[in-house]
C-alpha positions as a printed NumPy array, in Angstrom:
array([[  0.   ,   0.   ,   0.   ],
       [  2.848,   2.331,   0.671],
       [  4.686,   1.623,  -2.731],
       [  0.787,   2.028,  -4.169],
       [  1.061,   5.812,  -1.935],
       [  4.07 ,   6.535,  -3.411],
       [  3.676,   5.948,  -7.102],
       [  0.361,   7.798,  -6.874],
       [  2.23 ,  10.753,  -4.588],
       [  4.585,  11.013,  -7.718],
       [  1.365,  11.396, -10.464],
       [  0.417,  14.234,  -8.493],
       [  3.951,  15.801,  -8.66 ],
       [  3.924,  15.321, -12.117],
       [  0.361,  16.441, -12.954],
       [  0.929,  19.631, -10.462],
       [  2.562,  21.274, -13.209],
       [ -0.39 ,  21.543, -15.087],
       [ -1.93 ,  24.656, -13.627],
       [ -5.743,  23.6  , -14.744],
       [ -5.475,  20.418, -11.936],
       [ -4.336,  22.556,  -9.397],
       [ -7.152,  22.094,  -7.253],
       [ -8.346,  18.679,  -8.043],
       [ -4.787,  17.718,  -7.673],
       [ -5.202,  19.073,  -3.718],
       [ -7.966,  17.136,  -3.078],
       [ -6.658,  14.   ,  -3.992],
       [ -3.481,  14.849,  -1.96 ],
       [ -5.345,  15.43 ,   0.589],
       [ -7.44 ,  12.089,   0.459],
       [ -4.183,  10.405,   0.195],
       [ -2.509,  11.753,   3.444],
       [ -5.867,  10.663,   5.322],
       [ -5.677,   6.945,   3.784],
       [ -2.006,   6.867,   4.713],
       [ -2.723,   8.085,   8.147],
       [ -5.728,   5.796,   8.587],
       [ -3.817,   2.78 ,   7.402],
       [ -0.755,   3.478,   9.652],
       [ -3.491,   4.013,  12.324],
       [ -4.546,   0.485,  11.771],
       [ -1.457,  -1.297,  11.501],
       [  0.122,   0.341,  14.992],
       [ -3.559,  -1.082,  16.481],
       [ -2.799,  -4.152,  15.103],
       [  0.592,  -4.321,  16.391],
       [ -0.722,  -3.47 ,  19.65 ],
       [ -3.132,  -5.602,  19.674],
       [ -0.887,  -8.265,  18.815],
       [  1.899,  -7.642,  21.743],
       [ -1.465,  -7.336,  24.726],
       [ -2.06 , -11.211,  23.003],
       [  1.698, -12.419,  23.413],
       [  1.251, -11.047,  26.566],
       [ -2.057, -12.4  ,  27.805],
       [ -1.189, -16.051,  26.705],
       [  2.258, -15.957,  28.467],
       [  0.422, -14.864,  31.832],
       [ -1.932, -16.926,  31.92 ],
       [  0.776, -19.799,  30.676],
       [  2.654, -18.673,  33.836],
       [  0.138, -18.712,  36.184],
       [ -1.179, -22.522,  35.29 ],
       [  2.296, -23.438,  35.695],
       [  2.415, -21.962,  39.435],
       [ -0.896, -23.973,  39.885],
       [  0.327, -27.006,  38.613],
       [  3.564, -26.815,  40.484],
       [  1.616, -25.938,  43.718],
       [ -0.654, -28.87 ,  43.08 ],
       [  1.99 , -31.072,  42.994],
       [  3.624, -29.895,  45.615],
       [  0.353, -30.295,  47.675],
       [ -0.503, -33.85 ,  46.115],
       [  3.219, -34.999,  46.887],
       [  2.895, -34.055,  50.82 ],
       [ -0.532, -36.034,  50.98 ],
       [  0.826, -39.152,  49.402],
       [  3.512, -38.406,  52.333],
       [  0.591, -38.27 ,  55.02 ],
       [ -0.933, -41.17 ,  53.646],
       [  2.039, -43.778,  53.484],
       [  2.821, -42.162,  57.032],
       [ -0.843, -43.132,  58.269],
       [ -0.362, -46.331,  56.418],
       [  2.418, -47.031,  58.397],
       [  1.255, -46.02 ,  61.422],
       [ -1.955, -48.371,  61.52 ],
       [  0.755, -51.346,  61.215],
       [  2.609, -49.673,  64.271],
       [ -1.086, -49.74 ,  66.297],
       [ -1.89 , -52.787,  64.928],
       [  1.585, -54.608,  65.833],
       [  3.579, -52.318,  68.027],
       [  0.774, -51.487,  70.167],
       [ -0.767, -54.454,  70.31 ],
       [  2.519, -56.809,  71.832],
       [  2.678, -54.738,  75.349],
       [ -1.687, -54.418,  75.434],
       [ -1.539, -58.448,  74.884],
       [  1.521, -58.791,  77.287],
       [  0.17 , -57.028,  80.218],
       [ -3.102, -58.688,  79.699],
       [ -1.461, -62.06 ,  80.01 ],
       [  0.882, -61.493,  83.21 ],
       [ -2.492, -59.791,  84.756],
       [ -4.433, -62.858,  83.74 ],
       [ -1.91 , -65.256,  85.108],
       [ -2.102, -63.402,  88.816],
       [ -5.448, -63.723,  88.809],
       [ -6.314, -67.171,  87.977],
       [ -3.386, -68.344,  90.39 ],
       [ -3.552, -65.896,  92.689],
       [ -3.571, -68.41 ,  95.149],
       [ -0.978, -71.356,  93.444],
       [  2.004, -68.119,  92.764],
       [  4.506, -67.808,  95.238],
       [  5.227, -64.096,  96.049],
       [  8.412, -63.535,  94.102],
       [  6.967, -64.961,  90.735],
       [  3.724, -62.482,  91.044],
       [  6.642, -60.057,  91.554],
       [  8.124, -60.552,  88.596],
       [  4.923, -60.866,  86.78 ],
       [  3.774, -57.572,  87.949],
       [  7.104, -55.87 ,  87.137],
       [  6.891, -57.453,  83.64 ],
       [  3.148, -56.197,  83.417],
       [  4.542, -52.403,  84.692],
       [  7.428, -52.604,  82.469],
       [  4.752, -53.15 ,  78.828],
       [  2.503, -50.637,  80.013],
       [  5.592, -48.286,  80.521],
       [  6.36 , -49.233,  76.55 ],
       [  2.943, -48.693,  75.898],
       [  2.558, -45.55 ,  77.69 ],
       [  5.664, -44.23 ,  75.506],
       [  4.371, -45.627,  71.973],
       [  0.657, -43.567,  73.07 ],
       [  2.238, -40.56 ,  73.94 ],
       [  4.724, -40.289,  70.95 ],
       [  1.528, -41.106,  68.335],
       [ -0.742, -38.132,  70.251],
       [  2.369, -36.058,  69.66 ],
       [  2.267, -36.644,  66.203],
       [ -1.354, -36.071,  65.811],
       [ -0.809, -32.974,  67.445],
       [  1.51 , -31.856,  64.693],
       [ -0.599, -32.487,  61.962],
       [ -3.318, -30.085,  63.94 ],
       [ -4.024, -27.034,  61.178],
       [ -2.398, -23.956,  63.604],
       [ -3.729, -21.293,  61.285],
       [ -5.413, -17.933,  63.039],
       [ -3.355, -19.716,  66.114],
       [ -0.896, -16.686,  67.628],
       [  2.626, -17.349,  68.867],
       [  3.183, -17.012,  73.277],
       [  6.555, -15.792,  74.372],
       [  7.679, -19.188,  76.32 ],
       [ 10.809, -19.044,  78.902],
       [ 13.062, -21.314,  77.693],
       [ 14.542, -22.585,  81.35 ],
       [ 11.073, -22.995,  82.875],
       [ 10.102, -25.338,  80.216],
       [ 13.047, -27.392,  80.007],
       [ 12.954, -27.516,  83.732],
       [  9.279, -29.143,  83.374],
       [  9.941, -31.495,  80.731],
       [ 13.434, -32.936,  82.368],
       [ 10.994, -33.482,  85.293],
       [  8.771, -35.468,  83.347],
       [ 12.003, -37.66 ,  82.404],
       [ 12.808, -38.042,  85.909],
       [ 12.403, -41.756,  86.533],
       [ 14.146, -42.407,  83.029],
       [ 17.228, -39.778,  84.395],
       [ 17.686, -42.22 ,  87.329],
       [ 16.805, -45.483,  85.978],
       [ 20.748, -45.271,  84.007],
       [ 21.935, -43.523,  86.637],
       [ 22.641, -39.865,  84.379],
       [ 24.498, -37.002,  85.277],
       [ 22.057, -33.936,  83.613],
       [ 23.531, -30.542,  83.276],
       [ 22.195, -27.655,  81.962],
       [ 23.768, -24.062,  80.619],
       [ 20.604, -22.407,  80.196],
       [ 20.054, -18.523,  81.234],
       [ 17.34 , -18.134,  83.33 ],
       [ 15.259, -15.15 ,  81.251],
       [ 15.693, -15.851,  77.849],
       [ 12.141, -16.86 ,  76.22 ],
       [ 11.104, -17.316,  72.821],
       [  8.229, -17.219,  70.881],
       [  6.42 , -20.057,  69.506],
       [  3.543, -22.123,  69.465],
       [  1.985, -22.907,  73.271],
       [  2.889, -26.442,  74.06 ],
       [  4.933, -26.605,  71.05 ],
       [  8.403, -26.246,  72.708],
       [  7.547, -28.912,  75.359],
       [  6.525, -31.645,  72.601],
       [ 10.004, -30.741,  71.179],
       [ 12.182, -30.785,  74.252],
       [ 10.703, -33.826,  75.369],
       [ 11.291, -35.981,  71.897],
       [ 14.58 , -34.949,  71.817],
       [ 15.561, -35.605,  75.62 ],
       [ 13.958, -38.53 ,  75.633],
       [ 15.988, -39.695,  72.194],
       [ 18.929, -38.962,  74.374],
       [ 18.185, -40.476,  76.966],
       [ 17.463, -43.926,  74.895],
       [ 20.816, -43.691,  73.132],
       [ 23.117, -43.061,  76.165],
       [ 25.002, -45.438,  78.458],
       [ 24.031, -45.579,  81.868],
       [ 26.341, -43.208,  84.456],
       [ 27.365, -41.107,  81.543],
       [ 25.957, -37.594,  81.092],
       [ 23.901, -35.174,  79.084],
       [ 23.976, -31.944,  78.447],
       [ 21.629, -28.872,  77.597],
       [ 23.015, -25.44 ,  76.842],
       [ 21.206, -22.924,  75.215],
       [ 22.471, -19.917,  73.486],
       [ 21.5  , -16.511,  71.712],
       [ 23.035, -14.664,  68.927],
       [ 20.927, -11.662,  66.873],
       [ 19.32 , -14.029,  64.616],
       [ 18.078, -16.931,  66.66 ],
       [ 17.927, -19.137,  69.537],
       [ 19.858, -22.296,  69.668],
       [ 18.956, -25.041,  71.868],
       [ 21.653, -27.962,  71.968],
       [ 21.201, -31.714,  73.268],
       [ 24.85 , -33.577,  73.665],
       [ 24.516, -37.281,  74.748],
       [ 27.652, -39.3  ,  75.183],
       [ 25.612, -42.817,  74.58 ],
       [ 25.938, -44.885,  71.075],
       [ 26.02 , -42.469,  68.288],
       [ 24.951, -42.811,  64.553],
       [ 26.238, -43.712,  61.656],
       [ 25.599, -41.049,  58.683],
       [ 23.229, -43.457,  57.072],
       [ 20.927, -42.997,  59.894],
       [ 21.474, -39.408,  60.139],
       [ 20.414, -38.635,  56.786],
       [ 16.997, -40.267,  57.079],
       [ 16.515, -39.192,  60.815],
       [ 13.814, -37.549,  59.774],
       [ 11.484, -39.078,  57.828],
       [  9.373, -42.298,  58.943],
       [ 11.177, -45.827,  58.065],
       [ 10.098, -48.401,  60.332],
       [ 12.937, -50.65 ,  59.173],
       [ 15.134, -48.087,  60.689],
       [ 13.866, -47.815,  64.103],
       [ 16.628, -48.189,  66.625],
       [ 16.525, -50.053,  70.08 ],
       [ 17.902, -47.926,  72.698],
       [ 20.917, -48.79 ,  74.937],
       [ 19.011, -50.737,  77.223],
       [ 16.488, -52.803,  74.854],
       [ 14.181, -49.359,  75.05 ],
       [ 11.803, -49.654,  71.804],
       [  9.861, -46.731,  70.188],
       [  7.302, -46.101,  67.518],
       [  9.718, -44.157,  65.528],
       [  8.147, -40.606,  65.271],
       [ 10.265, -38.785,  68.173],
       [ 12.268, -36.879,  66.04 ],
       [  9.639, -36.316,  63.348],
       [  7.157, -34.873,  65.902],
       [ 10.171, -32.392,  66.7  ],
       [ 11.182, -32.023,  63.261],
       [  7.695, -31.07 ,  62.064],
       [  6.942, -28.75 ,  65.427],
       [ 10.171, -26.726,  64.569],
       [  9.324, -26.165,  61.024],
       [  6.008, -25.289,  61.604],
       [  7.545, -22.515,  63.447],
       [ 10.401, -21.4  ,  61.073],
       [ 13.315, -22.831,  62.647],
       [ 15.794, -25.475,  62.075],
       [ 16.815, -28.55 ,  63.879],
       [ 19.999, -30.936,  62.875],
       [ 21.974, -33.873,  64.036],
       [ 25.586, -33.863,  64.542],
       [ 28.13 , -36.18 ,  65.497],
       [ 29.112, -35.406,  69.038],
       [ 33.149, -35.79 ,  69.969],
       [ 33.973, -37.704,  71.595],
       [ 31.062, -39.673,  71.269],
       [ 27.937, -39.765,  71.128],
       [ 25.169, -36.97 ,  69.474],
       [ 24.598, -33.253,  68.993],
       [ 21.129, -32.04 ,  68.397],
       [ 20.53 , -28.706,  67.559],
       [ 16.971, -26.722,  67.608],
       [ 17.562, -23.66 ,  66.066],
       [ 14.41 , -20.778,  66.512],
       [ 13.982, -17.333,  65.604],
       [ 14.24 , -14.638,  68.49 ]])
């Protein structure tokens, strides 16, 4: 159309010089320079239009992409949730059930000859029937621990929580484990540093991870709590001197393997989920936690929070 423009832009020229098509000749300029302008009109529209297209598609290209990586992010963590529920029914349904059946027996055995038992062997068949409910006791409270983490906390508010106070409370709760092997407990913990977290979060924490200590550590050795502050965070540190881990362990500490759950020191059994309660509470509020191999044995565990 321009070369079109252009040829008929040089007719006029020519024809200009005849004086008689002066005016006609201004007209059809004139008509010209409006088709010209109309047509560039059209094709900067166009081009316009074009580029809000491009741009539309790519958006909403981008945004189904975000979607579809959010869904599978979201369908990935369910089929986590599932196989750990899976998993968990086999732990009720076998873990559970040994200690439940167990204690049931050595009760039933009293009974029937209460009379036909000499003293000592209802003694030891009460002691075995404390020492499954004990076990069971453990394997109940770590499973409501994990429940508890999967609670939705959202519209929940964090409570500033002293840090001393609440270890305090939970090493009391461990007090008849403390003694049973006979450990040394020291703590480096200032008394009025808080932090702010969760309510009842920091207790489910503290107590999986002292607990895991206490499992894995010798009797008459030690363990150790110190906590410290920098600008950042909060670190609370766990240091047993008891069995270790081997780095194969360490890097699937926390996710659920049943194959993988350890006996402690003393025979001790668990369901498994200590750590991953912990692991899960800590995340849930923004911090970190790690394991570390403590020198010169032994295990370091770290809880790292925000101030």
């Amino acid at each position: 159309n321009a070369y079109l423009y252009l040829e008929a832009y040089k007719n006029y020229q020519k024809k200009s010089m005849d004086e008689s098509n002066v005016g006609k000749l201004i007209g059809q300029n004139l008509i010209l320079e409006n088709q010209m302008r109309a047509e560039a009109e059209k094709q900067q529209l166009t081009a316009a239009l074009f580029v809000v297209i491009i741009i539309a598609v790519l958006a909403i290209v981008f945004i189904y992409y975000i979607r579809y990586k959010q869904i599978r992010k979201v369908n990935k963590k369910l089929d986590e949730l599932n196989q750990t529920k899976d998993k968990l029914f086999r732990v009720i349904s076998h873990d559970l059930r040994g200690p439940i059946l167990n204690t049931s027996t050595h009760f039933d055995l009293i009974l029937e000859s209460f009379d036909k038992i000499d003293e000592n062997k209802k003694l030891e068949f009460l002691k075995n029937a404390q020492s499954s409910l004990k076990k069971l006791s453990m394997m109940l409270e770590s499973l409501l621990d994990w429940a508890k983490s999967q609670n939705n906390y959202k519209g929940k508010i964090r409570k500033e929580i002293n840090i001393k106070d609440e270890i305090k409370k939970v090493t009391e709760q461990l007090e008849t484990q403390i003694k049973s092997k006979d450990l040394e407990l020291n703590l480096d913990v200032p008394d009025f540093l808080s932090v702010k977290i969760f309510y009842g979060d920091l207790e489910v924490i503290l107590r999986n991870v002292i607990s895991n200590a206490i499992k894995f550590s010798y009797p008459n050795s030690k363990i150790e709590i110190k906590v410290t502050k920098n600008k950042k965070n909060i670190q609370i540190i766990v240091v047993d001197y008891g069995i270790g881990m081997e780095q194969s362990v360490m890097e699937s500490l926390f996710t659920y393997d049943k194959t993988k759950v350890r006996n402690g020191v003393l025979g001790e059994r668990g369901v498994g989920l200590g750590l991953i309660n912990a692991y899960e509470l800590v995340k849930r509020n923004k911090g970190n936690i790690w394991v570390e191999q403590n020198e010169p044995q032994g295990t370091r565990v770290v809880i790292e929070l925000n101030d």
